[in-house]
Amino acid sequence: MQADIVIIGAGSAGCLLANRLSADPSRQVVLIEAGGEDDWIWIKIPVGYLFAIANPRTDWCFKTEPDPGLNGRSIHYARGRVIGGSSSINAMIYMRGQASDYDRWVQATGDDRWGWPEALTTYRALEDYFGGSSPWRGVGGELRVESPRVRWEILDAWRQAAAEQGIAAIEEFNRGDNSGCAYFHVTQRRGIRWSMADAFLHPVRHRPNLKVMSKAQVLRLITAPISPETIHQRQYAESAWANAAHEVTGIEILHEGSKQRISVRDQVILSAGAVSSPHLLQASGIGPAAVLSDVGVPIVHDLAGVGENLQDHLQIRTVYQVDNCATVNTLYRNPFTRLGMALQYAFLRSGPMTMPPSTLGAFAKSHPERPTPDLEWHVQPLSLPKFGEPLHRFNAITPSVCNLRPSSRGTIRLAHPDPMASPKIMCNYLSTEADLQTAVAGLRWTRRIMQSPALASYRPTEILPGPLLQSEAELITAARDLGTTIFHPVATCARGQVDHRGQAADPMTVLDTDCRLRGVARLRVVDASAMPTITSGNTNAPVMLIAEQIARRMLAEKA
């Protein structure tokens, strides 16, 4: 099989890229996805994330290495393994981040096109916002963004309590400075999950020049010494590809029980996500030489930054028992109210079954001297030990707080030369003093909110971490015991500044500003791993931004 463009991974970036690049009927595009089709009912029903996460039907079900920062715990690391990728199992929260995030991207890449003004213009073009057009929001795009279709009395009270503690109630996030408390906007259409496959892939899947292969596992990238023909084509000799010694000529996949090769005439775009993209690169001999040698993989291209620089948001899940209100815990346990929820969803597409994992959010500064908010709360009208386990039997809420700009850095490493083996994921959470101090500040902020007068009538009782834990050392231990991923891994193939000779200002740079992989021509990485630094909030929307901007640049190059 041959194609002009091969895209690996039908997640948020891959679906958008397939849409944009196959719009040219002369370009043959193949989109490869290891998982199956997104036709399971619990993908479409928003509350189905409870069944999709930690389910091998839709989730890679990765586990992290035992982490000293979590008191030696290994945690579940959900990544979507289905058409739509993680956008088929995620929280559906539409969060762009803050303007300062994009300032850091400009600084890292030396490219003003990654700044907030350009980002805002792109976001507005992509979305179809329920509230109509404004300087901040767009209409007519493929991505439907709506308000939640369920409200909770206890969350309204939490919002008032946050205001009493100095976190003002605001209309919405996503305007560049997220300071305040508001209900999250979600990627849903009339109460149904609106994944990136729904937005970008399914409407164009009929195109004759677009082939989508599901349940197709990519085993390796096929590389070769760069040919004279490639060297003499200008588009393959720019920036990160200048003076490349190798080029990608295709991929090898496992599909329907047999190995197959797909040759590529133009480019391979790796969009498998912040875990699987660096893992596949390393399995193909592209990455840190020492890592490849340790597992016996022949070195094709020594590139130190592949799999390094892992950044993630660690959420500390506090639990408070409450009275005099409804939560999901009590509604779900009662068979009659559970039936009522099902009927409300079936006939009205509203109610608890439309609920994302977190309905209410808040942003604040951990310390007054911070230039912008560095704490985010996801407040849930439910509680459970962890995703995939039953809800607690008592009435409770979960205000989870996370550090938006962690300084801890982890790694993705090849564990075995067999590309089908899971990678070693070492997050190194809470490995810096700054992150420990922010964790303590977040826990203390949460307690102040929960003790505020607006919540007094609900008699909140702290279950986790527990009211007896008061000292800084005790709260650090609690953060290590309670902390878990909020599923935002990024930056494992980070973009950076690369000059016209292919030389990077930072040796850990993997990609140039256009997501070309340094030293291997005709190969790009376009997904969350391409972020230089993590954004302040949920990462799905910024991944779409990256994919849209790179698609536009690729189309402009061809023109």
PDB file of N, CA and C in Angstrom, residues 127-195:
ATOM      1  N   GLU A 127     -14.443  26.561  16.602  1.00  0.00           N
ATOM      2  CA  GLU A 127     -15.561  26.205  17.465  1.00  0.00           C
ATOM      3  C   GLU A 127     -16.910  26.683  16.946  1.00  0.00           C
ATOM      4  N   ASP A 128     -17.930  26.000  17.455  1.00  0.00           N
ATOM      5  CA  ASP A 128     -19.317  26.400  17.244  1.00  0.00           C
ATOM      6  C   ASP A 128     -19.918  26.564  18.642  1.00  0.00           C
ATOM      7  N   TYR A 129     -19.843  27.778  19.135  1.00  0.00           N
ATOM      8  CA  TYR A 129     -20.157  28.069  20.531  1.00  0.00           C
ATOM      9  C   TYR A 129     -21.648  28.314  20.716  1.00  0.00           C
ATOM     10  N   PHE A 130     -22.222  27.671  21.732  1.00  0.00           N
ATOM     11  CA  PHE A 130     -23.672  27.720  21.934  1.00  0.00           C
ATOM     12  C   PHE A 130     -24.184  29.137  22.176  1.00  0.00           C
ATOM     13  N   GLY A 131     -23.338  30.023  22.729  1.00  0.00           N
ATOM     14  CA  GLY A 131     -23.784  31.363  23.082  1.00  0.00           C
ATOM     15  C   GLY A 131     -23.644  32.384  21.975  1.00  0.00           C
ATOM     16  N   GLY A 132     -23.202  31.970  20.799  1.00  0.00           N
ATOM     17  CA  GLY A 132     -23.057  32.896  19.690  1.00  0.00           C
ATOM     18  C   GLY A 132     -21.668  33.500  19.600  1.00  0.00           C
ATOM     19  N   SER A 133     -21.463  34.273  18.549  1.00  0.00           N
ATOM     20  CA  SER A 133     -20.158  34.866  18.286  1.00  0.00           C
ATOM     21  C   SER A 133     -19.884  36.045  19.217  1.00  0.00           C
ATOM     22  N   SER A 134     -18.606  36.204  19.568  1.00  0.00           N
ATOM     23  CA  SER A 134     -18.162  37.325  20.387  1.00  0.00           C
ATOM     24  C   SER A 134     -16.675  37.507  20.118  1.00  0.00           C
ATOM     25  N   PRO A 135     -16.054  38.540  20.680  1.00  0.00           N
ATOM     26  CA  PRO A 135     -14.595  38.655  20.498  1.00  0.00           C
ATOM     27  C   PRO A 135     -13.828  37.457  21.035  1.00  0.00           C
ATOM     28  N   TRP A 136     -14.479  36.671  21.908  1.00  0.00           N
ATOM     29  CA  TRP A 136     -13.792  35.529  22.518  1.00  0.00           C
ATOM     30  C   TRP A 136     -14.230  34.199  21.921  1.00  0.00           C
ATOM     31  N   ARG A 137     -15.411  34.158  21.322  1.00  0.00           N
ATOM     32  CA  ARG A 137     -15.976  32.878  20.906  1.00  0.00           C
ATOM     33  C   ARG A 137     -16.367  32.912  19.440  1.00  0.00           C
ATOM     34  N   GLY A 138     -16.359  31.704  18.808  1.00  0.00           N
ATOM     35  CA  GLY A 138     -16.681  31.605  17.399  1.00  0.00           C
ATOM     36  C   GLY A 138     -17.878  30.704  17.154  1.00  0.00           C
ATOM     37  N   VAL A 139     -18.464  30.831  16.002  1.00  0.00           N
ATOM     38  CA  VAL A 139     -19.566  29.971  15.592  1.00  0.00           C
ATOM     39  C   VAL A 139     -19.284  29.471  14.182  1.00  0.00           C
ATOM     40  N   GLY A 140     -19.877  28.328  13.844  1.00  0.00           N
ATOM     41  CA  GLY A 140     -19.759  27.790  12.498  1.00  0.00           C
ATOM     42  C   GLY A 140     -18.639  26.795  12.319  1.00  0.00           C
ATOM     43  N   GLY A 141     -17.768  26.618  13.335  1.00  0.00           N
ATOM     44  CA  GLY A 141     -16.715  25.620  13.240  1.00  0.00           C
ATOM     45  C   GLY A 141     -17.227  24.222  13.533  1.00  0.00           C
ATOM     46  N   GLU A 142     -16.350  23.262  13.398  1.00  0.00           N
ATOM     47  CA  GLU A 142     -16.762  21.867  13.575  1.00  0.00           C
ATOM     48  C   GLU A 142     -16.927  21.464  15.038  1.00  0.00           C
ATOM     49  N   LEU A 143     -16.256  22.168  15.941  1.00  0.00           N
ATOM     50  CA  LEU A 143     -16.221  21.736  17.334  1.00  0.00           C
ATOM     51  C   LEU A 143     -17.348  22.397  18.125  1.00  0.00           C
ATOM     52  N   ARG A 144     -18.338  21.628  18.490  1.00  0.00           N
ATOM     53  CA  ARG A 144     -19.460  22.156  19.260  1.00  0.00           C
ATOM     54  C   ARG A 144     -19.059  22.314  20.725  1.00  0.00           C
ATOM     55  N   VAL A 145     -19.326  23.495  21.285  1.00  0.00           N
ATOM     56  CA  VAL A 145     -19.035  23.783  22.679  1.00  0.00           C
ATOM     57  C   VAL A 145     -20.318  24.271  23.338  1.00  0.00           C
ATOM     58  N   GLU A 146     -20.725  23.591  24.422  1.00  0.00           N
ATOM     59  CA  GLU A 146     -21.987  23.904  25.084  1.00  0.00           C
ATOM     60  C   GLU A 146     -21.785  24.061  26.586  1.00  0.00           C
ATOM     61  N   SER A 147     -22.821  24.567  27.246  1.00  0.00           N
ATOM     62  CA  SER A 147     -22.814  24.644  28.704  1.00  0.00           C
ATOM     63  C   SER A 147     -23.335  23.324  29.274  1.00  0.00           C
ATOM     64  N   PRO A 148     -23.033  23.021  30.536  1.00  0.00           N
ATOM     65  CA  PRO A 148     -23.525  21.774  31.129  1.00  0.00           C
ATOM     66  C   PRO A 148     -25.050  21.720  31.153  1.00  0.00           C
ATOM     67  N   ARG A 149     -25.587  20.525  31.070  1.00  0.00           N
ATOM     68  CA  ARG A 149     -27.032  20.330  31.081  1.00  0.00           C
ATOM     69  C   ARG A 149     -27.532  19.791  32.420  1.00  0.00           C
ATOM     70  N   VAL A 150     -26.764  20.052  33.452  1.00  0.00           N
ATOM     71  CA  VAL A 150     -27.171  19.669  34.797  1.00  0.00           C
ATOM     72  C   VAL A 150     -26.548  20.653  35.777  1.00  0.00           C
ATOM     73  N   ARG A 151     -27.291  21.017  36.803  1.00  0.00           N
ATOM     74  CA  ARG A 151     -26.777  21.876  37.870  1.00  0.00           C
ATOM     75  C   ARG A 151     -26.987  21.161  39.201  1.00  0.00           C
ATOM     76  N   TRP A 152     -26.109  21.472  40.132  1.00  0.00           N
ATOM     77  CA  TRP A 152     -26.159  20.846  41.445  1.00  0.00           C
ATOM     78  C   TRP A 152     -26.180  21.942  42.505  1.00  0.00           C
ATOM     79  N   GLU A 153     -27.117  21.832  43.411  1.00  0.00           N
ATOM     80  CA  GLU A 153     -27.216  22.805  44.496  1.00  0.00           C
ATOM     81  C   GLU A 153     -25.917  22.909  45.281  1.00  0.00           C
ATOM     82  N   ILE A 154     -25.282  21.769  45.546  1.00  0.00           N
ATOM     83  CA  ILE A 154     -24.059  21.780  46.342  1.00  0.00           C
ATOM     84  C   ILE A 154     -22.920  22.484  45.598  1.00  0.00           C
ATOM     85  N   LEU A 155     -22.908  22.388  44.263  1.00  0.00           N
ATOM     86  CA  LEU A 155     -21.863  23.075  43.501  1.00  0.00           C
ATOM     87  C   LEU A 155     -22.127  24.580  43.434  1.00  0.00           C
ATOM     88  N   ASP A 156     -23.397  24.969  43.359  1.00  0.00           N
ATOM     89  CA  ASP A 156     -23.714  26.396  43.423  1.00  0.00           C
ATOM     90  C   ASP A 156     -23.234  26.976  44.757  1.00  0.00           C
ATOM     91  N   ALA A 157     -23.414  26.196  45.830  1.00  0.00           N
ATOM     92  CA  ALA A 157     -22.964  26.654  47.144  1.00  0.00           C
ATOM     93  C   ALA A 157     -21.436  26.711  47.214  1.00  0.00           C
ATOM     94  N   TRP A 158     -20.773  25.738  46.581  1.00  0.00           N
ATOM     95  CA  TRP A 158     -19.302  25.746  46.564  1.00  0.00           C
ATOM     96  C   TRP A 158     -18.798  26.991  45.823  1.00  0.00           C
ATOM     97  N   ARG A 159     -19.469  27.333  44.757  1.00  0.00           N
ATOM     98  CA  ARG A 159     -19.079  28.525  43.993  1.00  0.00           C
ATOM     99  C   ARG A 159     -19.231  29.786  44.841  1.00  0.00           C
ATOM    100  N   GLN A 160     -20.307  29.848  45.626  1.00  0.00           N
ATOM    101  CA  GLN A 160     -20.496  30.990  46.515  1.00  0.00           C
ATOM    102  C   GLN A 160     -19.431  30.992  47.615  1.00  0.00           C
ATOM    103  N   ALA A 161     -19.087  29.810  48.108  1.00  0.00           N
ATOM    104  CA  ALA A 161     -18.047  29.716  49.134  1.00  0.00           C
ATOM    105  C   ALA A 161     -16.696  30.169  48.593  1.00  0.00           C
ATOM    106  N   ALA A 162     -16.393  29.789  47.341  1.00  0.00           N
ATOM    107  CA  ALA A 162     -15.137  30.236  46.726  1.00  0.00           C
ATOM    108  C   ALA A 162     -15.103  31.757  46.623  1.00  0.00           C
ATOM    109  N   ALA A 163     -16.253  32.360  46.280  1.00  0.00           N
ATOM    110  CA  ALA A 163     -16.323  33.825  46.194  1.00  0.00           C
ATOM    111  C   ALA A 163     -16.070  34.453  47.559  1.00  0.00           C
ATOM    112  N   GLU A 164     -16.573  33.820  48.602  1.00  0.00           N
ATOM    113  CA  GLU A 164     -16.340  34.336  49.953  1.00  0.00           C
ATOM    114  C   GLU A 164     -14.859  34.295  50.329  1.00  0.00           C
ATOM    115  N   GLN A 165     -14.113  33.431  49.674  1.00  0.00           N
ATOM    116  CA  GLN A 165     -12.680  33.319  49.932  1.00  0.00           C
ATOM    117  C   GLN A 165     -11.832  34.062  48.899  1.00  0.00           C
ATOM    118  N   GLY A 166     -12.474  34.862  48.057  1.00  0.00           N
ATOM    119  CA  GLY A 166     -11.729  35.709  47.137  1.00  0.00           C
ATOM    120  C   GLY A 166     -11.601  35.194  45.719  1.00  0.00           C
ATOM    121  N   ILE A 167     -12.269  34.062  45.400  1.00  0.00           N
ATOM    122  CA  ILE A 167     -12.262  33.544  44.025  1.00  0.00           C
ATOM    123  C   ILE A 167     -13.609  33.917  43.405  1.00  0.00           C
ATOM    124  N   ALA A 168     -13.633  34.961  42.640  1.00  0.00           N
ATOM    125  CA  ALA A 168     -14.891  35.540  42.163  1.00  0.00           C
ATOM    126  C   ALA A 168     -15.621  34.620  41.210  1.00  0.00           C
ATOM    127  N   ALA A 169     -16.944  34.658  41.269  1.00  0.00           N
ATOM    128  CA  ALA A 169     -17.754  33.967  40.269  1.00  0.00           C
ATOM    129  C   ALA A 169     -17.652  34.731  38.954  1.00  0.00           C
ATOM    130  N   ILE A 170     -17.348  34.035  37.875  1.00  0.00           N
ATOM    131  CA  ILE A 170     -17.222  34.655  36.555  1.00  0.00           C
ATOM    132  C   ILE A 170     -18.122  33.938  35.565  1.00  0.00           C
ATOM    133  N   GLU A 171     -18.322  34.555  34.417  1.00  0.00           N
ATOM    134  CA  GLU A 171     -19.225  33.989  33.411  1.00  0.00           C
ATOM    135  C   GLU A 171     -18.641  32.744  32.767  1.00  0.00           C
ATOM    136  N   GLU A 172     -17.359  32.798  32.414  1.00  0.00           N
ATOM    137  CA  GLU A 172     -16.728  31.685  31.729  1.00  0.00           C
ATOM    138  C   GLU A 172     -15.210  31.823  31.801  1.00  0.00           C
ATOM    139  N   PHE A 173     -14.535  30.719  31.481  1.00  0.00           N
ATOM    140  CA  PHE A 173     -13.089  30.732  31.338  1.00  0.00           C
ATOM    141  C   PHE A 173     -12.745  31.021  29.862  1.00  0.00           C
ATOM    142  N   ASN A 174     -11.508  30.819  29.484  1.00  0.00           N
ATOM    143  CA  ASN A 174     -11.073  30.844  28.076  1.00  0.00           C
ATOM    144  C   ASN A 174     -10.904  32.226  27.465  1.00  0.00           C
ATOM    145  N   ARG A 175     -10.789  33.255  28.290  1.00  0.00           N
ATOM    146  CA  ARG A 175     -10.576  34.592  27.747  1.00  0.00           C
ATOM    147  C   ARG A 175      -9.145  35.091  27.947  1.00  0.00           C
ATOM    148  N   GLY A 176      -8.254  34.204  28.360  1.00  0.00           N
ATOM    149  CA  GLY A 176      -6.852  34.579  28.500  1.00  0.00           C
ATOM    150  C   GLY A 176      -6.373  34.640  29.929  1.00  0.00           C
ATOM    151  N   ASP A 177      -7.275  34.987  30.855  1.00  0.00           N
ATOM    152  CA  ASP A 177      -6.977  34.972  32.291  1.00  0.00           C
ATOM    153  C   ASP A 177      -8.139  34.260  32.955  1.00  0.00           C
ATOM    154  N   ASN A 178      -7.869  33.074  33.500  1.00  0.00           N
ATOM    155  CA  ASN A 178      -8.958  32.244  34.011  1.00  0.00           C
ATOM    156  C   ASN A 178      -9.278  32.477  35.485  1.00  0.00           C
ATOM    157  N   SER A 179      -8.756  33.520  36.078  1.00  0.00           N
ATOM    158  CA  SER A 179      -9.020  33.784  37.495  1.00  0.00           C
ATOM    159  C   SER A 179     -10.520  33.789  37.762  1.00  0.00           C
ATOM    160  N   GLY A 180     -10.953  32.952  38.720  1.00  0.00           N
ATOM    161  CA  GLY A 180     -12.358  32.939  39.084  1.00  0.00           C
ATOM    162  C   GLY A 180     -12.939  31.541  39.126  1.00  0.00           C
ATOM    163  N   CYS A 181     -14.246  31.500  39.281  1.00  0.00           N
ATOM    164  CA  CYS A 181     -14.975  30.228  39.414  1.00  0.00           C
ATOM    165  C   CYS A 181     -16.163  30.230  38.458  1.00  0.00           C
ATOM    166  N   ALA A 182     -16.330  29.156  37.695  1.00  0.00           N
ATOM    167  CA  ALA A 182     -17.403  29.070  36.703  1.00  0.00           C
ATOM    168  C   ALA A 182     -17.689  27.615  36.398  1.00  0.00           C
ATOM    169  N   TYR A 183     -18.817  27.394  35.764  1.00  0.00           N
ATOM    170  CA  TYR A 183     -19.113  26.056  35.253  1.00  0.00           C
ATOM    171  C   TYR A 183     -18.333  25.848  33.953  1.00  0.00           C
ATOM    172  N   PHE A 184     -17.737  24.677  33.833  1.00  0.00           N
ATOM    173  CA  PHE A 184     -16.968  24.367  32.633  1.00  0.00           C
ATOM    174  C   PHE A 184     -17.876  24.293  31.414  1.00  0.00           C
ATOM    175  N   HIS A 185     -17.384  24.749  30.272  1.00  0.00           N
ATOM    176  CA  HIS A 185     -18.019  24.450  29.002  1.00  0.00           C
ATOM    177  C   HIS A 185     -17.499  23.102  28.495  1.00  0.00           C
ATOM    178  N   VAL A 186     -18.337  22.414  27.741  1.00  0.00           N
ATOM    179  CA  VAL A 186     -18.026  21.037  27.380  1.00  0.00           C
ATOM    180  C   VAL A 186     -18.182  20.804  25.880  1.00  0.00           C
ATOM    181  N   THR A 187     -17.440  19.825  25.370  1.00  0.00           N
ATOM    182  CA  THR A 187     -17.552  19.433  23.965  1.00  0.00           C
ATOM    183  C   THR A 187     -18.652  18.378  23.852  1.00  0.00           C
ATOM    184  N   GLN A 188     -19.870  18.885  23.811  1.00  0.00           N
ATOM    185  CA  GLN A 188     -21.063  18.051  23.644  1.00  0.00           C
ATOM    186  C   GLN A 188     -21.984  18.712  22.634  1.00  0.00           C
ATOM    187  N   ARG A 189     -22.832  17.886  22.027  1.00  0.00           N
ATOM    188  CA  ARG A 189     -23.885  18.399  21.149  1.00  0.00           C
ATOM    189  C   ARG A 189     -25.212  17.821  21.633  1.00  0.00           C
ATOM    190  N   ARG A 190     -26.023  18.692  22.202  1.00  0.00           N
ATOM    191  CA  ARG A 190     -27.341  18.313  22.715  1.00  0.00           C
ATOM    192  C   ARG A 190     -27.255  17.106  23.664  1.00  0.00           C
ATOM    193  N   GLY A 191     -26.310  17.167  24.589  1.00  0.00           N
ATOM    194  CA  GLY A 191     -26.218  16.146  25.619  1.00  0.00           C
ATOM    195  C   GLY A 191     -25.479  14.886  25.220  1.00  0.00           C
ATOM    196  N   ILE A 192     -24.841  14.890  24.061  1.00  0.00           N
ATOM    197  CA  ILE A 192     -24.075  13.733  23.580  1.00  0.00           C
ATOM    198  C   ILE A 192     -22.619  14.167  23.419  1.00  0.00           C
ATOM    199  N   ARG A 193     -21.699  13.297  23.843  1.00  0.00           N
ATOM    200  CA  ARG A 193     -20.277  13.601  23.672  1.00  0.00           C
ATOM    201  C   ARG A 193     -19.986  13.939  22.213  1.00  0.00           C
ATOM    202  N   TRP A 194     -19.267  15.018  22.015  1.00  0.00           N
ATOM    203  CA  TRP A 194     -18.869  15.445  20.677  1.00  0.00           C
ATOM    204  C   TRP A 194     -17.350  15.324  20.597  1.00  0.00           C
ATOM    205  N   SER A 195     -16.893  14.118  20.273  1.00  0.00           N
ATOM    206  CA  SER A 195     -15.456  13.860  20.223  1.00  0.00           C
ATOM    207  C   SER A 195     -14.851  14.492  18.984  1.00  0.00           C
TER     208      SER A 195
END
